[in-house]
């Protein structure tokens, strides 16, 4: 690696780019029906504290468009997307890292950070059009084998549910992470800056 590349990489590691959440859009402003269960706006999460002041799903406009199209795809199959998390400020990522400093499950905020910090990743599941629960094999943010997408030790129904979710998201430009069935990163996320503004709650 050339010297200037090392300097730039080191700079970005210690001083992530800070843009503004004004670049992000609220998915609720678009005519598509998502279900909401934003866990970090409640104490029902692995930190055990309310991390967000409101339930809002902010995303980069390009990512929001892809997610809207994905939701339409799922609607035609009899499902809707339930949102668990979207944009996440870098400071919240730091609190998560303090609690679980394991890169298998929590992206290191002092390294590249999480794609959530760019407003380009979503944590989701599927529900039926009526809002009924779909079994995926573990709860959201369960950090263990049951959450891994390469764990096939489940009923045919659960494996089929995960497959529907995965195929729909991959068709719309999202990629998986091996250890979390609920996490989808928009693949073309490299041009988006890491953000640390709090959620714009009234
Ligand atoms: Zn995630």
Coordinates of N, CA and C and ligand atoms in Angstrom, one line a residue:
X1 N 0.8 -1.2 0.0 CA 0.0 0.0 0.0 C 0.9 1.3 0.0
X2 N 0.5 2.2 -0.8 CA 1.3 3.4 -0.9 C 1.1 4.3 0.4
X3 N 2.1 5.1 0.7 CA 2.1 5.9 1.9 C 0.8 6.7 2.1
X4 N 0.4 7.4 1.0 CA -0.7 8.3 1.1 C -2.0 7.5 1.4
X5 N -2.1 6.2 0.8 CA -3.2 5.4 1.1 C -3.3 5.0 2.6
X6 N -2.1 4.8 3.1 CA -2.1 4.4 4.6 C -2.5 5.6 5.4
X7 N -2.1 6.8 5.0 CA -2.5 8.0 5.8 C -4.0 8.2 5.7
X8 N -4.5 8.1 4.5 CA -6.0 8.3 4.3 C -6.8 7.3 5.1
X9 N -6.3 6.0 5.0 CA -7.0 4.9 5.7 C -7.0 5.2 7.2
X10 N -5.8 5.6 7.7 CA -5.7 5.9 9.2 C -6.6 7.0 9.5
X11 N -6.6 8.1 8.7 CA -7.5 9.2 9.0 C -8.9 8.9 9.1
X12 N -9.4 8.0 8.1 CA -10.8 7.6 8.1 C -11.1 6.7 9.3
X13 N -10.1 6.0 9.7 CA -10.4 5.1 10.9 C -10.6 5.9 12.2
X14 N -9.9 7.0 12.3 CA -10.0 7.8 13.5 C -10.9 9.0 13.4
X15 N -11.1 9.5 12.2 CA -12.0 10.6 12.0 C -13.0 10.2 10.9
X16 N -14.0 9.4 11.2 CA -14.9 9.0 10.1 C -15.6 10.3 9.5
X17 N -15.9 10.2 8.3 CA -16.6 11.4 7.6 C -17.9 11.7 8.3
X18 N -18.1 12.9 8.5 CA -19.4 13.3 9.1 C -20.2 14.2 8.2
X19 N -21.3 13.6 7.7 CA -22.2 14.4 6.8 C -23.4 14.8 7.6
X20 N -24.5 14.9 7.0 CA -25.7 15.3 7.8 C -26.9 14.4 7.5
X21 N -27.8 14.3 8.5 CA -28.9 13.4 8.3 C -29.9 14.1 7.3
X22 N -29.7 15.4 7.0 CA -30.6 16.0 6.0 C -30.5 15.3 4.6
X23 N -29.4 14.6 4.4 CA -29.3 13.8 3.1 C -30.2 12.6 3.1
X24 N -30.7 12.2 4.3 CA -31.5 11.0 4.4 C -32.9 11.3 4.3
X25 N -33.7 10.3 3.9 CA -35.1 10.4 3.8 C -35.8 9.5 4.8
X26 N -37.0 9.9 5.2 CA -37.9 9.1 6.1 C -38.7 8.2 5.3
X27 N -38.6 6.9 5.5 CA -39.3 5.9 4.7 C -40.9 6.1 4.8
X28 N -41.3 6.7 6.0 CA -42.7 6.9 6.2 C -43.3 8.0 5.3
X29 N -42.4 8.8 4.6 CA -42.9 9.8 3.7 C -43.3 9.3 2.4
X30 N -43.1 8.0 2.2 CA -43.4 7.4 0.9 C -44.7 6.5 1.0
X31 N -45.5 6.4 0.0 CA -46.7 5.6 0.1 C -46.4 4.1 0.0
X32 N -46.0 3.5 1.1 CA -45.8 2.0 1.1 C -45.9 1.6 2.6
X33 N -46.6 0.5 2.8 CA -46.9 0.1 4.2 C -45.9 -0.8 4.8
X34 N -45.1 -0.2 5.6 CA -44.1 -1.0 6.4 C -44.7 -1.2 7.8
X35 N -44.3 -2.2 8.5 CA -44.6 -2.4 9.9 C -43.4 -1.9 10.7
X36 N -43.7 -1.3 11.8 CA -42.5 -0.7 12.6 C -42.4 -1.5 14.0
X37 N -41.2 -1.8 14.3 CA -40.9 -2.3 15.6 C -39.4 -1.8 15.9
X38 N -39.2 -0.5 16.0 CA -37.9 0.0 16.1 C -37.4 -0.2 17.5
X39 N -36.7 -1.3 17.7 CA -36.3 -1.8 19.0 C -35.5 -0.8 19.9
X40 N -34.6 0.0 19.2 CA -33.8 0.9 19.9 C -34.5 2.1 20.4
X41 N -35.8 2.3 20.0 CA -36.6 3.3 20.6 C -37.4 2.8 21.8
X42 N -37.1 1.6 22.2 CA -37.7 1.0 23.4 C -36.5 0.4 24.2
X43 N -36.8 0.0 25.5 CA -35.7 -0.7 26.2 C -35.6 -2.2 25.9
X44 N -36.5 -2.7 24.9 CA -36.4 -4.1 24.5 C -35.4 -4.3 23.4
X45 N -34.1 -4.2 23.9 CA -33.0 -4.4 22.9 C -31.8 -4.9 23.8
X46 N -30.7 -5.3 23.1 CA -29.7 -6.0 23.8 C -28.9 -5.0 24.8
X47 N -29.1 -3.7 24.6 CA -28.5 -2.8 25.6 C -29.4 -2.7 26.8
X48 N -30.7 -2.8 26.6 CA -31.6 -2.7 27.7 C -32.0 -1.3 28.0
X49 N -31.7 -0.4 27.1 CA -32.0 1.1 27.3 C -32.6 1.6 26.1
X50 N -33.4 2.7 26.3 CA -33.9 3.4 25.1 C -32.8 4.2 24.5
X51 N -32.5 3.9 23.2 CA -31.3 4.5 22.5 C -31.8 5.6 21.6
X52 N -33.0 5.6 21.1 CA -33.5 6.6 20.2 C -34.7 7.3 20.8
X53 N -34.9 8.6 20.5 CA -36.0 9.3 21.1 C -37.3 9.1 20.3
X54 N -37.2 8.5 19.2 CA -38.5 8.3 18.4 C -38.3 7.1 17.5
X55 N -39.4 6.5 17.0 CA -39.3 5.4 16.0 C -39.3 6.0 14.6
X56 N -38.2 6.1 14.0 CA -38.1 6.6 12.6 C -37.1 5.9 11.8
X57 N -37.4 5.6 10.6 CA -36.5 4.9 9.7 C -36.0 5.8 8.6
X58 N -34.8 6.3 8.9 CA -34.1 7.2 7.9 C -33.1 6.4 7.1
X59 N -33.1 6.7 5.7 CA -32.2 6.0 4.8 C -31.7 7.0 3.7
X60 N -30.6 6.6 3.1 CA -30.2 7.3 1.9 C -31.3 7.1 0.9
X61 N -31.5 8.2 0.1 CA -32.7 8.1 -0.9 C -32.6 6.9 -1.8
X62 N -31.4 6.6 -2.3 CA -31.2 5.4 -3.2 C -31.6 4.1 -2.4
X63 N -31.2 4.0 -1.2 CA -31.5 2.8 -0.4 C -33.0 2.7 -0.1
X64 N -33.6 3.9 0.2 CA -35.1 3.9 0.5 C -35.8 3.4 -0.7
X65 N -35.4 3.9 -1.9 CA -36.1 3.5 -3.2 C -36.0 1.9 -3.3
X66 N -34.8 1.4 -3.1 CA -34.6 -0.1 -3.2 C -35.5 -0.8 -2.2
X67 N -35.6 -0.2 -1.0 CA -36.4 -0.9 0.1 C -37.9 -0.8 -0.3
X68 N -38.4 0.3 -0.8 CA -39.8 0.4 -1.3 C -40.1 -0.6 -2.3
X69 N -39.2 -0.8 -3.3 CA -39.4 -1.8 -4.3 C -39.4 -3.2 -3.8
X70 N -38.5 -3.4 -2.8 CA -38.5 -4.7 -2.1 C -39.8 -5.0 -1.4
X71 N -40.3 -4.0 -0.7 CA -41.6 -4.1 0.0 C -42.7 -4.5 -1.0
X72 N -42.7 -3.8 -2.1 CA -43.7 -4.1 -3.1 C -43.6 -5.5 -3.6
X73 N -42.4 -6.0 -3.8 CA -42.1 -7.4 -4.2 C -42.7 -8.3 -3.2
X74 N -42.4 -8.0 -1.9 CA -42.9 -8.9 -0.8 C -44.5 -8.9 -0.8
X75 N -45.1 -7.7 -1.0 CA -46.5 -7.5 -0.9 C -47.2 -8.4 -1.9
X76 N -46.6 -8.5 -3.1 CA -47.1 -9.4 -4.1 C -47.1 -10.9 -3.8
X77 N -46.2 -11.2 -2.8 CA -46.1 -12.6 -2.3 C -46.9 -12.8 -1.0
X78 N -47.5 -11.7 -0.5 CA -48.3 -11.9 0.7 C -47.7 -11.5 2.0
X79 N -46.6 -10.7 1.9 CA -45.9 -10.2 3.1 C -45.6 -8.7 3.0
X80 N -45.2 -8.2 4.2 CA -44.7 -6.8 4.3 C -43.4 -6.9 5.1
X81 N -42.6 -5.8 4.9 CA -41.4 -5.7 5.7 C -41.8 -5.1 7.1
X82 N -41.2 -5.7 8.1 CA -41.3 -5.1 9.5 C -39.8 -4.5 9.7
X83 N -39.8 -3.2 10.1 CA -38.5 -2.6 10.3 C -38.1 -2.6 11.8
X84 N -36.8 -3.1 12.0 CA -36.3 -3.0 13.4 C -35.3 -1.9 13.5
X85 N -34.5 -1.6 12.5 CA -33.5 -0.5 12.6 C -33.1 -0.1 11.2
X86 N -32.8 1.2 11.1 CA -32.3 1.8 9.8 C -31.1 2.6 10.1
X87 N -31.1 3.9 9.8 CA -30.0 4.8 10.2 C -29.7 4.7 11.7
X88 N -28.5 4.6 12.0 CA -28.1 4.5 13.5 C -26.9 5.5 13.7
X89 N -27.0 6.5 14.5 CA -25.9 7.4 14.7 C -24.6 6.7 15.3
X90 N -23.5 7.2 14.9 CA -22.2 6.5 15.3 C -22.1 6.5 16.8
X91 N -22.6 7.5 17.6 CA -22.5 7.4 19.0 C -23.3 6.2 19.6
X92 N -24.4 5.9 19.0 CA -25.2 4.7 19.4 C -24.4 3.4 19.1
X93 N -23.7 3.4 18.0 CA -22.8 2.3 17.6 C -21.7 2.1 18.7
X94 N -21.2 3.2 19.2 CA -20.2 3.2 20.3 C -20.8 2.6 21.6
X95 N -22.0 2.9 21.9 CA -22.6 2.3 23.1 C -22.8 0.8 22.9
X96 N -23.2 0.4 21.7 CA -23.4 -1.0 21.4 C -22.0 -1.7 21.5
X97 N -21.0 -1.1 21.0 CA -19.6 -1.7 21.0 C -19.1 -1.8 22.5
X98 N -19.5 -0.9 23.3 CA -19.1 -0.9 24.7 C -19.7 -2.2 25.4
X99 N -21.0 -2.5 25.0 CA -21.7 -3.6 25.6 C -21.2 -4.9 25.0
X100 N -21.1 -5.0 23.6 CA -20.7 -6.2 23.0 C -19.6 -5.9 22.0
X101 N -18.3 -5.9 22.5 CA -17.2 -5.6 21.6 C -16.7 -6.8 20.8
X102 N -17.7 -7.4 20.1 CA -17.4 -8.6 19.3 C -17.8 -8.3 17.8
X103 N -16.7 -8.1 17.0 CA -17.0 -7.7 15.6 C -17.9 -8.7 14.8
X104 N -18.1 -9.9 15.3 CA -19.0 -10.9 14.7 C -20.4 -10.4 14.7
X105 N -20.7 -9.6 15.8 CA -22.1 -9.2 15.9 C -22.3 -7.7 15.9
X106 N -21.3 -6.9 16.3 CA -21.4 -5.5 16.3 C -20.2 -4.9 15.6
X107 N -20.5 -4.0 14.6 CA -19.5 -3.4 13.8 C -18.7 -2.4 14.7
X108 N -17.4 -2.4 14.6 CA -16.5 -1.6 15.4 C -16.6 -0.1 15.0
X109 N -17.1 0.7 15.9 CA -17.3 2.2 15.5 C -16.0 2.9 15.4
X110 N -14.9 2.3 15.9 CA -13.6 2.9 15.8 C -12.8 2.5 14.6
X111 N -13.4 1.6 13.8 CA -12.9 1.1 12.5 C -13.7 1.7 11.4
X112 N -14.3 0.9 10.6 CA -15.1 1.4 9.5 C -16.5 1.8 10.0
X113 N -16.9 1.3 11.1 CA -18.3 1.5 11.6 C -19.2 0.6 10.9
X114 N -20.5 0.8 11.1 CA -21.6 0.0 10.5 C -22.1 0.7 9.3
X115 N -22.7 -0.1 8.4 CA -23.4 0.4 7.2 C -24.6 1.1 7.7
X116 N -25.1 0.8 8.9 CA -26.3 1.5 9.5 C -25.9 3.0 9.7
X117 N -24.6 3.2 10.1 CA -24.2 4.6 10.4 C -24.2 5.4 9.1
X118 N -24.3 4.8 7.9 CA -24.4 5.5 6.7 C -25.8 5.7 6.2
X119 N -26.7 5.1 6.9 CA -28.1 5.1 6.4 C -28.3 4.2 5.2
X120 N -27.5 3.1 5.2 CA -27.5 2.2 4.0 C -27.7 0.8 4.4
X121 N -28.1 0.5 5.7 CA -28.4 -0.9 6.1 C -29.7 -0.9 6.8
X122 N -30.4 -2.0 6.7 CA -31.7 -2.2 7.5 C -31.7 -3.5 8.2
X123 N -32.3 -3.5 9.4 CA -32.6 -4.7 10.1 C -34.1 -4.9 10.0
X124 N -34.5 -6.1 9.4 CA -35.9 -6.3 9.1 C -36.3 -7.7 9.3
X125 N -37.6 -7.9 9.3 CA -38.2 -9.3 9.1 C -39.4 -9.1 8.2
X126 N -40.1 -10.2 8.0 CA -41.4 -10.2 7.3 C -42.5 -10.5 8.2
X127 N -43.7 -9.9 7.9 CA -44.9 -10.2 8.5 C -45.9 -10.5 7.4
X128 N -47.1 -11.1 7.7 CA -48.1 -11.2 6.6 C -48.7 -9.9 6.4
X129 N -49.5 -9.8 5.3 CA -50.1 -8.5 5.0 C -51.0 -8.0 6.1
X130 N -51.5 -9.0 6.9 CA -52.4 -8.6 8.0 C -51.5 -8.3 9.3
X131 N -50.2 -8.4 9.1 CA -49.3 -8.1 10.3 C -49.0 -9.2 11.2
X132 N -49.3 -10.4 10.7 CA -49.1 -11.6 11.6 C -47.6 -12.0 11.5
X133 N -47.1 -12.6 12.6 CA -45.8 -13.0 12.9 C -45.3 -14.1 11.9
X134 N -44.1 -14.0 11.4 CA -43.5 -15.0 10.6 C -42.2 -15.5 11.3
X135 N -42.2 -16.8 11.5 CA -41.1 -17.4 12.3 C -39.8 -17.4 11.5
X136 N -38.7 -16.9 12.1 CA -37.4 -16.8 11.4 C -36.3 -17.6 12.2
X137 N -36.7 -18.2 13.3 CA -35.7 -19.1 14.0 C -35.1 -18.5 15.2
X138 N -35.1 -17.1 15.3 CA -34.5 -16.5 16.5 C -35.1 -15.1 16.6
X139 N -35.1 -14.5 17.8 CA -35.5 -13.1 17.9 C -34.4 -12.2 17.3
X140 N -34.9 -11.0 17.0 CA -33.9 -10.0 16.5 C -32.8 -9.7 17.6
X141 N -31.6 -9.5 17.1 CA -30.5 -9.3 18.0 C -30.2 -10.4 19.0
X142 N -30.6 -11.6 18.6 CA -30.1 -12.8 19.4 C -28.7 -13.1 18.8
X143 N -27.7 -12.9 19.7 CA -26.3 -13.1 19.2 C -25.9 -14.6 19.4
X144 N -26.2 -15.4 18.5 CA -25.9 -16.8 18.7 C -26.1 -17.6 17.4
X145 N -25.8 -18.9 17.4 CA -25.9 -19.7 16.2 C -27.3 -19.7 15.5
X146 N -28.3 -19.5 16.4 CA -29.7 -19.5 15.8 C -29.9 -18.4 14.8
X147 N -29.1 -17.4 14.9 CA -29.2 -16.2 14.0 C -28.4 -16.3 12.7
X148 N -27.6 -17.3 12.6 CA -26.6 -17.4 11.5 C -27.4 -17.9 10.2
X149 N -27.1 -17.3 9.1 CA -27.8 -17.6 7.9 C -27.3 -18.9 7.3
X150 N -26.1 -19.4 7.8 CA -25.6 -20.7 7.3 C -25.9 -21.8 8.3
X151 N -26.8 -21.6 9.1 CA -27.3 -22.6 10.1 C -28.6 -23.1 9.5
X152 N -28.6 -24.4 9.0 CA -29.7 -25.0 8.4 C -30.5 -26.0 9.3
X153 N -30.2 -25.9 10.6 CA -30.8 -26.8 11.6 C -32.1 -26.2 12.1
X154 N -33.0 -26.0 11.1 CA -34.3 -25.4 11.4 C -35.4 -26.2 10.6
X155 N -36.7 -26.0 11.0 CA -37.7 -26.6 10.2 C -37.8 -26.1 8.8
X156 N -38.4 -26.8 7.9 CA -38.5 -26.4 6.5 C -39.2 -25.1 6.4
X157 N -40.2 -24.8 7.3 CA -40.9 -23.6 7.2 C -40.0 -22.4 7.5
X158 N -39.2 -22.5 8.6 CA -38.3 -21.4 8.9 C -37.3 -21.2 7.8
X159 N -36.7 -22.2 7.3 CA -35.8 -22.1 6.2 C -36.4 -21.4 5.0
X160 N -37.7 -21.8 4.7 CA -38.4 -21.2 3.6 C -38.6 -19.7 3.8
X161 N -39.0 -19.4 5.0 CA -39.2 -17.9 5.4 C -38.0 -17.1 5.2
X162 N -36.9 -17.6 5.7 CA -35.6 -16.9 5.5 C -35.2 -16.8 4.1
X163 N -35.5 -17.8 3.3 CA -35.2 -17.8 1.8 C -36.0 -16.7 1.1
X164 N -37.3 -16.6 1.4 CA -38.1 -15.6 0.8 C -37.5 -14.2 1.1
X165 N -37.2 -14.0 2.4 CA -36.6 -12.7 2.8 C -35.3 -12.4 2.0
X166 N -34.4 -13.4 2.1 CA -33.1 -13.2 1.5 C -33.2 -13.0 0.0
X167 N -33.9 -13.8 -0.7 CA -34.0 -13.7 -2.2 C -34.6 -12.3 -2.6
X168 N -35.7 -11.9 -1.8 CA -36.3 -10.6 -2.1 C -35.3 -9.4 -2.0
X169 N -34.6 -9.5 -0.9 CA -33.6 -8.4 -0.6 C -32.5 -8.4 -1.6
X170 N -31.9 -9.6 -1.9 CA -30.8 -9.7 -2.9 C -31.2 -9.2 -4.2
X171 N -32.5 -9.5 -4.6 CA -33.0 -9.0 -5.9 C -33.0 -7.5 -6.0
X172 N -33.1 -6.8 -4.8 CA -33.2 -5.4 -4.8 C -31.9 -4.7 -4.3
X173 N -30.8 -5.4 -4.5 CA -29.5 -4.7 -4.2 C -28.9 -4.8 -2.8
X174 N -29.5 -5.6 -2.0 CA -29.0 -5.8 -0.7 C -28.2 -7.1 -0.5
X175 N -27.2 -7.0 0.4 CA -26.4 -8.2 0.7 C -26.6 -8.6 2.2
X176 N -26.2 -9.8 2.4 CA -26.4 -10.4 3.8 C -25.2 -10.3 4.6
X177 N -25.3 -10.5 5.9 CA -24.1 -10.8 6.7 C -24.4 -12.2 7.3
X178 N -23.3 -13.0 7.5 CA -23.5 -14.4 7.8 C -24.1 -14.6 9.2
X179 N -23.9 -13.7 10.1 CA -24.3 -14.0 11.5 C -25.7 -13.4 11.9
X180 N -26.3 -12.7 11.0 CA -27.6 -12.0 11.4 C -28.6 -12.1 10.3
X181 N -29.6 -13.0 10.5 CA -30.6 -13.2 9.4 C -31.4 -11.9 9.1
X182 N -31.4 -11.0 10.0 CA -32.3 -9.8 9.9 C -31.5 -8.6 9.2
X183 N -30.2 -8.7 9.0 CA -29.4 -7.6 8.6 C -29.2 -7.6 7.0
X184 N -29.5 -6.4 6.4 CA -29.3 -6.3 5.0 C -28.6 -5.0 4.7
X185 N -27.4 -5.0 4.1 CA -26.7 -3.8 3.7 C -26.9 -3.6 2.2
X186 N -27.1 -2.3 1.9 CA -27.2 -1.9 0.5 C -25.8 -2.1 -0.1
X187 N -25.7 -2.8 -1.2 CA -24.3 -3.2 -1.7 C -23.5 -2.0 -2.1
X188 N -24.2 -1.1 -2.8 CA -23.4 0.1 -3.4 C -23.4 1.2 -2.3
X189 N -22.7 1.0 -1.2 CA -22.8 1.9 -0.1 C -21.5 2.7 0.1
X190 N -20.5 2.5 -0.8 CA -19.2 3.0 -0.5 C -19.1 4.5 -0.6
X191 N -20.0 5.2 -1.4 CA -20.0 6.6 -1.5 C -20.7 7.4 -0.4
X192 N -21.4 6.7 0.5 CA -22.2 7.3 1.5 C -21.3 7.6 2.8
X193 N -21.4 8.8 3.4 CA -20.5 9.1 4.5 C -21.1 8.4 5.8
X194 N -20.2 8.2 6.8 CA -20.6 7.8 8.1 C -21.2 9.0 8.8
X195 N -22.3 8.9 9.5 CA -23.0 10.0 10.1 C -23.1 9.8 11.6
X196 N -23.2 10.9 12.3 CA -23.4 10.8 13.8 C -24.4 11.8 14.3
X197 N -25.3 12.3 13.5 CA -26.3 13.2 14.0 C -27.4 12.4 14.7
X198 N -27.9 12.8 15.8 CA -29.0 12.1 16.4 C -30.2 12.1 15.5
X199 N -31.2 11.2 15.7 CA -32.4 11.1 15.0 C -33.2 12.4 15.1
X200 N -33.7 13.0 14.1 CA -34.4 14.3 14.2 C -35.8 14.1 14.8
X201 N -35.9 13.9 16.1 CA -37.2 13.7 16.8 C -37.7 15.0 17.2
X202 N -39.0 15.2 17.2 CA -39.6 16.5 17.5 C -39.6 16.6 19.1
Ligands
LIG1 ZN1 -28.0 -4.5 11.1

